[in-house]
CSV table of C-alpha atoms (C1' of nucleotides) in Angstrom, one decimal:
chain,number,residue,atom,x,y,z
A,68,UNK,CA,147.3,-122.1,86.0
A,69,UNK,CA,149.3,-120.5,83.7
A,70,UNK,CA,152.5,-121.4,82.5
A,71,UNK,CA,155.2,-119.0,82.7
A,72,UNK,CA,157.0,-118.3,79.7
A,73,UNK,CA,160.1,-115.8,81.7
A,74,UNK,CA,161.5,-117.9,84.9
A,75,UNK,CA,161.5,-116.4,87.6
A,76,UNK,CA,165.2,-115.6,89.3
A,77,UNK,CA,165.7,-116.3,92.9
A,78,UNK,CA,169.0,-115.3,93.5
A,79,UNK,CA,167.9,-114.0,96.7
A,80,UNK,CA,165.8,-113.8,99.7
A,81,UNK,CA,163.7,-111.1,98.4
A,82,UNK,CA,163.4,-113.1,95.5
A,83,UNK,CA,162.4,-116.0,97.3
A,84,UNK,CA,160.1,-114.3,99.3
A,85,UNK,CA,158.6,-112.4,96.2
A,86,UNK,CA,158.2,-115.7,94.7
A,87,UNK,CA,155.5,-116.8,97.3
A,88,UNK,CA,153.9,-114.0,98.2
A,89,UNK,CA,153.7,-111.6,95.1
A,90,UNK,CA,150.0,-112.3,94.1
A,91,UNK,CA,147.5,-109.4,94.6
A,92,UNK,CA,145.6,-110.9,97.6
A,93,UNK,CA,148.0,-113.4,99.5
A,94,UNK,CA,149.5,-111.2,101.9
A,95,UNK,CA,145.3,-110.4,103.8
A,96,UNK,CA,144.5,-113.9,103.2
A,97,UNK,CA,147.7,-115.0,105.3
A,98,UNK,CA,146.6,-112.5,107.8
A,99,UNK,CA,142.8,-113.0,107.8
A,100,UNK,CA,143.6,-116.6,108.4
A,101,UNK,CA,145.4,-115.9,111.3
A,102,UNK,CA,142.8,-113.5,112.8
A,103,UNK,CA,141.1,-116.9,112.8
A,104,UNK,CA,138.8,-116.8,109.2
A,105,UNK,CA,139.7,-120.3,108.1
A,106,UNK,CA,136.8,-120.7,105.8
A,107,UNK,CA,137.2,-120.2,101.8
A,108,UNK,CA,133.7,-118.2,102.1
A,109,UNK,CA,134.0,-116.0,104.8
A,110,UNK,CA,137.3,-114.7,102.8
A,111,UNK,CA,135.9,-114.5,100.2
A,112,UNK,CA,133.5,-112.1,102.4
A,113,UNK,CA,136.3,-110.6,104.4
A,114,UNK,CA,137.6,-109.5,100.9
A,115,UNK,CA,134.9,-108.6,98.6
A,116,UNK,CA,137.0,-106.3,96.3
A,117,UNK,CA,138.4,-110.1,95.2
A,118,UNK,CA,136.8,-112.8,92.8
A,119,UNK,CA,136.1,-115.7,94.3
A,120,UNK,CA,138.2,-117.8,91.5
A,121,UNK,CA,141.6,-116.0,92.4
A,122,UNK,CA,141.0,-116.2,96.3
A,123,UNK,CA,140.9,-120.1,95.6
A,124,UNK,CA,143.6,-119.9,93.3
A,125,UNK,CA,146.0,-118.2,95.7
A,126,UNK,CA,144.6,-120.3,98.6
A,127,UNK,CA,145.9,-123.2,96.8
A,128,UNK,CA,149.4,-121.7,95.7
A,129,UNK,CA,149.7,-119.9,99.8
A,130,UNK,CA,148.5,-125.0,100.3
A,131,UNK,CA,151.6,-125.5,97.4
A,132,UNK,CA,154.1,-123.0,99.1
A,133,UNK,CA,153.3,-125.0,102.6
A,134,UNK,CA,152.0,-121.7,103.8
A,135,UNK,CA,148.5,-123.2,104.7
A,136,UNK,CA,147.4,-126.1,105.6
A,137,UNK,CA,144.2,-126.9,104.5
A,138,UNK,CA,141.7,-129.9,105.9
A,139,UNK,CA,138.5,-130.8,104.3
A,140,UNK,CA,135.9,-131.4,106.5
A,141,UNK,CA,133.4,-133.9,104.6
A,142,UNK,CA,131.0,-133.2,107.3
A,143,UNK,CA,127.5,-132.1,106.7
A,144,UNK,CA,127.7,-129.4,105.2
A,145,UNK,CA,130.5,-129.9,103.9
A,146,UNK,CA,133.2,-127.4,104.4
A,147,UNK,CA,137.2,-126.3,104.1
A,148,UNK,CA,139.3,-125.3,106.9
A,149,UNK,CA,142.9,-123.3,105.9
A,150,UNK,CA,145.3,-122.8,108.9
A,151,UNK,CA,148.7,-121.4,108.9
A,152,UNK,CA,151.7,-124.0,108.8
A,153,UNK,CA,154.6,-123.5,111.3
A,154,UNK,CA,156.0,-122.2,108.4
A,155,UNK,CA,153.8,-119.6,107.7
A,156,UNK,CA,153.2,-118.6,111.1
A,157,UNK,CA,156.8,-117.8,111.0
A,158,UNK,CA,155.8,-115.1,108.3
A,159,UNK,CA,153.3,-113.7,110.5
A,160,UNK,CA,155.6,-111.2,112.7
A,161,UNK,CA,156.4,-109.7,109.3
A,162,UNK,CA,153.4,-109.3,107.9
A,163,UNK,CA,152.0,-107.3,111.1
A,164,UNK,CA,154.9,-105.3,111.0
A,165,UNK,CA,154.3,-103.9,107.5
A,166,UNK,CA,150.8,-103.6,108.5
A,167,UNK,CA,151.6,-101.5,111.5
A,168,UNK,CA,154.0,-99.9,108.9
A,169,UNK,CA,150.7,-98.7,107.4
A,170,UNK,CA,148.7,-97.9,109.9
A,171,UNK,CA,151.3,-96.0,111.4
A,172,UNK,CA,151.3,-93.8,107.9
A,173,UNK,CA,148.3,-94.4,107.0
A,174,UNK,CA,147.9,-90.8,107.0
A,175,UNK,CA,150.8,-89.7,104.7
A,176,UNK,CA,150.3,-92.7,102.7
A,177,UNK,CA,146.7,-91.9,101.8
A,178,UNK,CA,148.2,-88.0,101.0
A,179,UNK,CA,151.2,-89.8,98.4
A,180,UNK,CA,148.7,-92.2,96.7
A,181,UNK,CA,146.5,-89.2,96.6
A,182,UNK,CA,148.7,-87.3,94.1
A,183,UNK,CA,148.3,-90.4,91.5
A,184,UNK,CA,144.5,-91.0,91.9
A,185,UNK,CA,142.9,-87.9,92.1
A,186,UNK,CA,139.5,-87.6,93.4
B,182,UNK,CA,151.3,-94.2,82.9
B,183,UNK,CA,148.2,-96.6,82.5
B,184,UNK,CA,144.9,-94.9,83.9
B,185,UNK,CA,143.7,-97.6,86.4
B,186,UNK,CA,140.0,-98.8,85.5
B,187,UNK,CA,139.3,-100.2,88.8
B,188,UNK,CA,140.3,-97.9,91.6
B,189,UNK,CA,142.3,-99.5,94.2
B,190,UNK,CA,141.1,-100.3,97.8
B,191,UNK,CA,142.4,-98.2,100.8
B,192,UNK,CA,140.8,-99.8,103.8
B,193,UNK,CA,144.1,-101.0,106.0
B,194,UNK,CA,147.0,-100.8,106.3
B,195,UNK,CA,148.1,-103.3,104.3
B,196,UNK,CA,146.1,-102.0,101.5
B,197,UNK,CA,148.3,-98.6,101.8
B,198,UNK,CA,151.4,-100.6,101.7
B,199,UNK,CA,150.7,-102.4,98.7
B,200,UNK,CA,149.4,-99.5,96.7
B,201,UNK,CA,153.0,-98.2,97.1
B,202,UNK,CA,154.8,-101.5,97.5
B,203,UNK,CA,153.2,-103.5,95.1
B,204,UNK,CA,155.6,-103.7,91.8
B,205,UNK,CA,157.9,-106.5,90.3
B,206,UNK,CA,161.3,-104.4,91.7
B,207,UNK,CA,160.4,-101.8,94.2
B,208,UNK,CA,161.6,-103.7,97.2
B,209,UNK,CA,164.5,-104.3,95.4
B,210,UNK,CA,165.1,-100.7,94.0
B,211,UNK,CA,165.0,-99.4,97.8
B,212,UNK,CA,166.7,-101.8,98.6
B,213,UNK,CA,169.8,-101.7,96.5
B,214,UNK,CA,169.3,-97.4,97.3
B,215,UNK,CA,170.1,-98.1,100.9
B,216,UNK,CA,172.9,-100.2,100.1
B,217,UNK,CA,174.4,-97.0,98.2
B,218,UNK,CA,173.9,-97.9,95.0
B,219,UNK,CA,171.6,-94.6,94.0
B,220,UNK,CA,172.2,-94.0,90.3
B,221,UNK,CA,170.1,-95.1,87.9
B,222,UNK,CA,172.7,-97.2,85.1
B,223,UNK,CA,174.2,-98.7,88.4
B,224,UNK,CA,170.8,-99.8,89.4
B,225,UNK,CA,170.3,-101.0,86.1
B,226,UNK,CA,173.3,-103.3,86.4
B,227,UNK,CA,172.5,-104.4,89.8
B,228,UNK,CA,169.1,-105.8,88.7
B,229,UNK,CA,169.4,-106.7,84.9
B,230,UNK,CA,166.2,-108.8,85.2
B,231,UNK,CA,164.6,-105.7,84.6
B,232,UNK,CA,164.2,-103.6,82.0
B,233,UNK,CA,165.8,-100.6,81.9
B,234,UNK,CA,162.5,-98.7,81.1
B,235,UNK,CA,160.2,-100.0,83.9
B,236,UNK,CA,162.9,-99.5,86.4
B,237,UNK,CA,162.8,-95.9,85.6
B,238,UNK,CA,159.0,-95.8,86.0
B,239,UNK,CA,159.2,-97.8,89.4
B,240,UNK,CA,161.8,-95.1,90.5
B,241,UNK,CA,159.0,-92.3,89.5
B,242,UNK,CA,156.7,-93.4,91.4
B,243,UNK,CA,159.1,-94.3,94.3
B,244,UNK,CA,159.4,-90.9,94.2
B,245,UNK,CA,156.0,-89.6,93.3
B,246,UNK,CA,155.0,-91.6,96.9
B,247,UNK,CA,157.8,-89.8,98.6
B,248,UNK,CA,160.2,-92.7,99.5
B,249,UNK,CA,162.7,-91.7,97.1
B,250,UNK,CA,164.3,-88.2,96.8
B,251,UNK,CA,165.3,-87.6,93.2
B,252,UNK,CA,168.9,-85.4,93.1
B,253,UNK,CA,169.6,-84.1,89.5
B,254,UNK,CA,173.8,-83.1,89.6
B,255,UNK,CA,173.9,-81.0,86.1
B,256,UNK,CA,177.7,-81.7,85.9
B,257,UNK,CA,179.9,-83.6,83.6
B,258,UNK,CA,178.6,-85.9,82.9
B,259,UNK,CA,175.2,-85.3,83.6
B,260,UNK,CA,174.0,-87.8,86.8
B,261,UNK,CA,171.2,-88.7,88.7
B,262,UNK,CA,171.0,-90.0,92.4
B,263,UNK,CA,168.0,-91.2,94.2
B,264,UNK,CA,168.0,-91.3,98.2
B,265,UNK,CA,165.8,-92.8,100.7
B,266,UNK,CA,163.5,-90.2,102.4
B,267,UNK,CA,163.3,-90.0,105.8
B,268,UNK,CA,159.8,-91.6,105.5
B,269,UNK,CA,161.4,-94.4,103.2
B,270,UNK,CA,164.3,-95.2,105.6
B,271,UNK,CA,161.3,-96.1,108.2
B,272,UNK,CA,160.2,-98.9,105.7
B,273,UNK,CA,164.2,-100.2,105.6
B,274,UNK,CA,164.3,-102.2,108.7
B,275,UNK,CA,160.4,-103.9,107.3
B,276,UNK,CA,162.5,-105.2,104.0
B,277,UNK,CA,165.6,-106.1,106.2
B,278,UNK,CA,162.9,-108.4,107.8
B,279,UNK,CA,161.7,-110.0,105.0
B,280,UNK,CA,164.8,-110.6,103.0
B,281,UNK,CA,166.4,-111.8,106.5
B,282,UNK,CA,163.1,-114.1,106.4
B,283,UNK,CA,163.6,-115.3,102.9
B,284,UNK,CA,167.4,-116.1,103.9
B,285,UNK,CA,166.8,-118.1,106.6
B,286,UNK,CA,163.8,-120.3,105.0
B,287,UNK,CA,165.8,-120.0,101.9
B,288,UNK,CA,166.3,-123.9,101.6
B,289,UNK,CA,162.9,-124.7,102.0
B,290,UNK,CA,161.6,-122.1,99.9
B,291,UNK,CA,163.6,-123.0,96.9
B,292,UNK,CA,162.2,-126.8,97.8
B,293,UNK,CA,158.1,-125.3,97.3
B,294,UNK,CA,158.9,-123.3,94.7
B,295,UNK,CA,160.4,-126.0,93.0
B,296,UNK,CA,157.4,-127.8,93.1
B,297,UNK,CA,155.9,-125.4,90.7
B,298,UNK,CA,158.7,-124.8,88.5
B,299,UNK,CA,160.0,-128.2,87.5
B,300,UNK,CA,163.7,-128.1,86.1
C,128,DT,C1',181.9,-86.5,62.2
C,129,DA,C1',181.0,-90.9,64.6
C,130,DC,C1',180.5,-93.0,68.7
C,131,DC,C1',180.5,-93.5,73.7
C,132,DA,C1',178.1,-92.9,78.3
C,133,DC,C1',174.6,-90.7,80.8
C,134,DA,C1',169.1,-90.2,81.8
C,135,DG,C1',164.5,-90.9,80.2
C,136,DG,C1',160.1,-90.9,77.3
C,137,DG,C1',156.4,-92.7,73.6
C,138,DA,C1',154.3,-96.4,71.3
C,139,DT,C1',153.4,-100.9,71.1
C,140,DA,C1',153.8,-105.8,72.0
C,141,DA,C1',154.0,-109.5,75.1
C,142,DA,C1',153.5,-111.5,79.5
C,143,DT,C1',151.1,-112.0,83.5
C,144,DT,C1',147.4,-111.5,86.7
C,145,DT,C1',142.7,-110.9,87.8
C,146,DT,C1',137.8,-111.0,86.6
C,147,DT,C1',133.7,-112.8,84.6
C,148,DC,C1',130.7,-116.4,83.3
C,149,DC,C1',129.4,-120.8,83.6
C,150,DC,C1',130.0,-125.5,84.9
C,151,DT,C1',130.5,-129.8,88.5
C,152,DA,C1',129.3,-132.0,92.9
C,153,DT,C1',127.3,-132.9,97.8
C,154,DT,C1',123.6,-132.6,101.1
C,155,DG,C1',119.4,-130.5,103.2
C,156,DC,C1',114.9,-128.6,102.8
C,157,DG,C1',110.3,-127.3,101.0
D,120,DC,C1',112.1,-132.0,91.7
D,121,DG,C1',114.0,-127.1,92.4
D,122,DC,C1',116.8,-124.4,95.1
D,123,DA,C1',119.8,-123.2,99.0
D,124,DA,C1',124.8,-123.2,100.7
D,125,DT,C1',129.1,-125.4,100.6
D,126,DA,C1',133.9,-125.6,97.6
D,127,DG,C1',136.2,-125.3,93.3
D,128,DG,C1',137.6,-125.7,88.2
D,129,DG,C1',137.7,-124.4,82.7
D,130,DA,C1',137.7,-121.0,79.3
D,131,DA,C1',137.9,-116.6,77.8
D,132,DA,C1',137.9,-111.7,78.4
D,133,DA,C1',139.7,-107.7,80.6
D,134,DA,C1',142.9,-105.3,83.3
D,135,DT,C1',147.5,-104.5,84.5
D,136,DT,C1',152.3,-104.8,84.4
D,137,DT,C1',156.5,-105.5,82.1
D,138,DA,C1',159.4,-105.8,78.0
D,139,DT,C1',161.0,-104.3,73.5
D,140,DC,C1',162.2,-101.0,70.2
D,141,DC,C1',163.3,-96.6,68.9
D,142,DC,C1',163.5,-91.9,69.8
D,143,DT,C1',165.4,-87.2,72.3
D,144,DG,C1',169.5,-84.6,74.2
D,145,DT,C1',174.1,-83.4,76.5
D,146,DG,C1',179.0,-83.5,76.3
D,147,DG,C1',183.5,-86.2,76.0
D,148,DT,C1',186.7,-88.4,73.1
D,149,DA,C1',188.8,-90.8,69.0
DNA sequence: TACCACAGGGATAAATTTTTCCCTATTGCG
DNA sequence: CGCAATAGGGAAAAATTTATCCCTGTGGTA
């Protein structure tokens, strides 16, 4: 990975919670996987916009975290299972709340973001 | 600014949320706003973390998105207050959730992180 | 005048994250 | 064998964000 030269601070529990779940793609691959795609490759196709390396690489941070869960199946074909901890399944109520957040606004929200990226 | 070469993704809503959520002290800035501490310098002292310059940018666009209300009071000494918008006090109860979250898990998330940043 | 506090921008450097490209390894199939 | 799909890592480049440094400008005060 890369090593961080500025340590983080985690003097609270947005700090905390910053800390595991600021990377660009975490948050839908928390919530994909609980919509029940478990497999690395069908993320990777639920989420094209992302490389394939930095889906793996959060998938493994989301493992570190104790987030996921994951279970190798060394089946033929071989293949990868993630699943939410109890931990993370905790997380989950939150995480459809901001995206009812915006849903809800997706309409204003698309106007604001609008006035940054023009066209 | 910086001109974006890749254009962001708009396709949920937690796409939407991020485009406007999605930097290092956002959470915190609205946060700390709702809290009552609306000037800039006091916001500056609240998150010192942070440099004083991209809090000010984070502020902009906080505002430019329409969660922040920019007051300008051309006394003596000049000032400067920010307040939540109506459409930014709807997103207060969503970070109340998370940092209640990160509280409660706050023991076991300082245990994972720790298992990233040794020391 | 010199210095303080306030708010904030430009330019550039540094840090960090994400992408791109190419590699490993297993097993099945033609 | 050659190629498919599976999962995943190393190295380096590119993109993006954040930090650092220095500037503007107002008015109060020593």
């Amino acid at each position: 990975m890369y090593a961080r030269k500025i340590p983080p601070q985690l003097n609270c529990g947005l700090d905390l919670v910053a800390e595991v779940l600021y990377g660009k793609w975490k948050i839908r691959l928390l919530w994909f996987i609980h919509e029940g795609h478990r497999r690395p490759g069908e993320l990777q196709r639920k989420i094209p916009d992302a490389s394939r390396r930095v889906l793996h690489m959060q998938l493994k941070e989301l493992e570190e975290h104790e987030l996921l869960r994951k279970e190798i199946f060394a089946e033929v074909p071989l293949h990868v299972e993630y699943h939410l901890t109890e931990f993370g399944q905790t997380l989950i109520p939150l995480i459809a709340g901001i995206g009812n957040w915006g849903d809800a606004h997706s309409e204003q929200l698309r106007r604001v973001i609008g006035k940054r990226i023009p066209g």
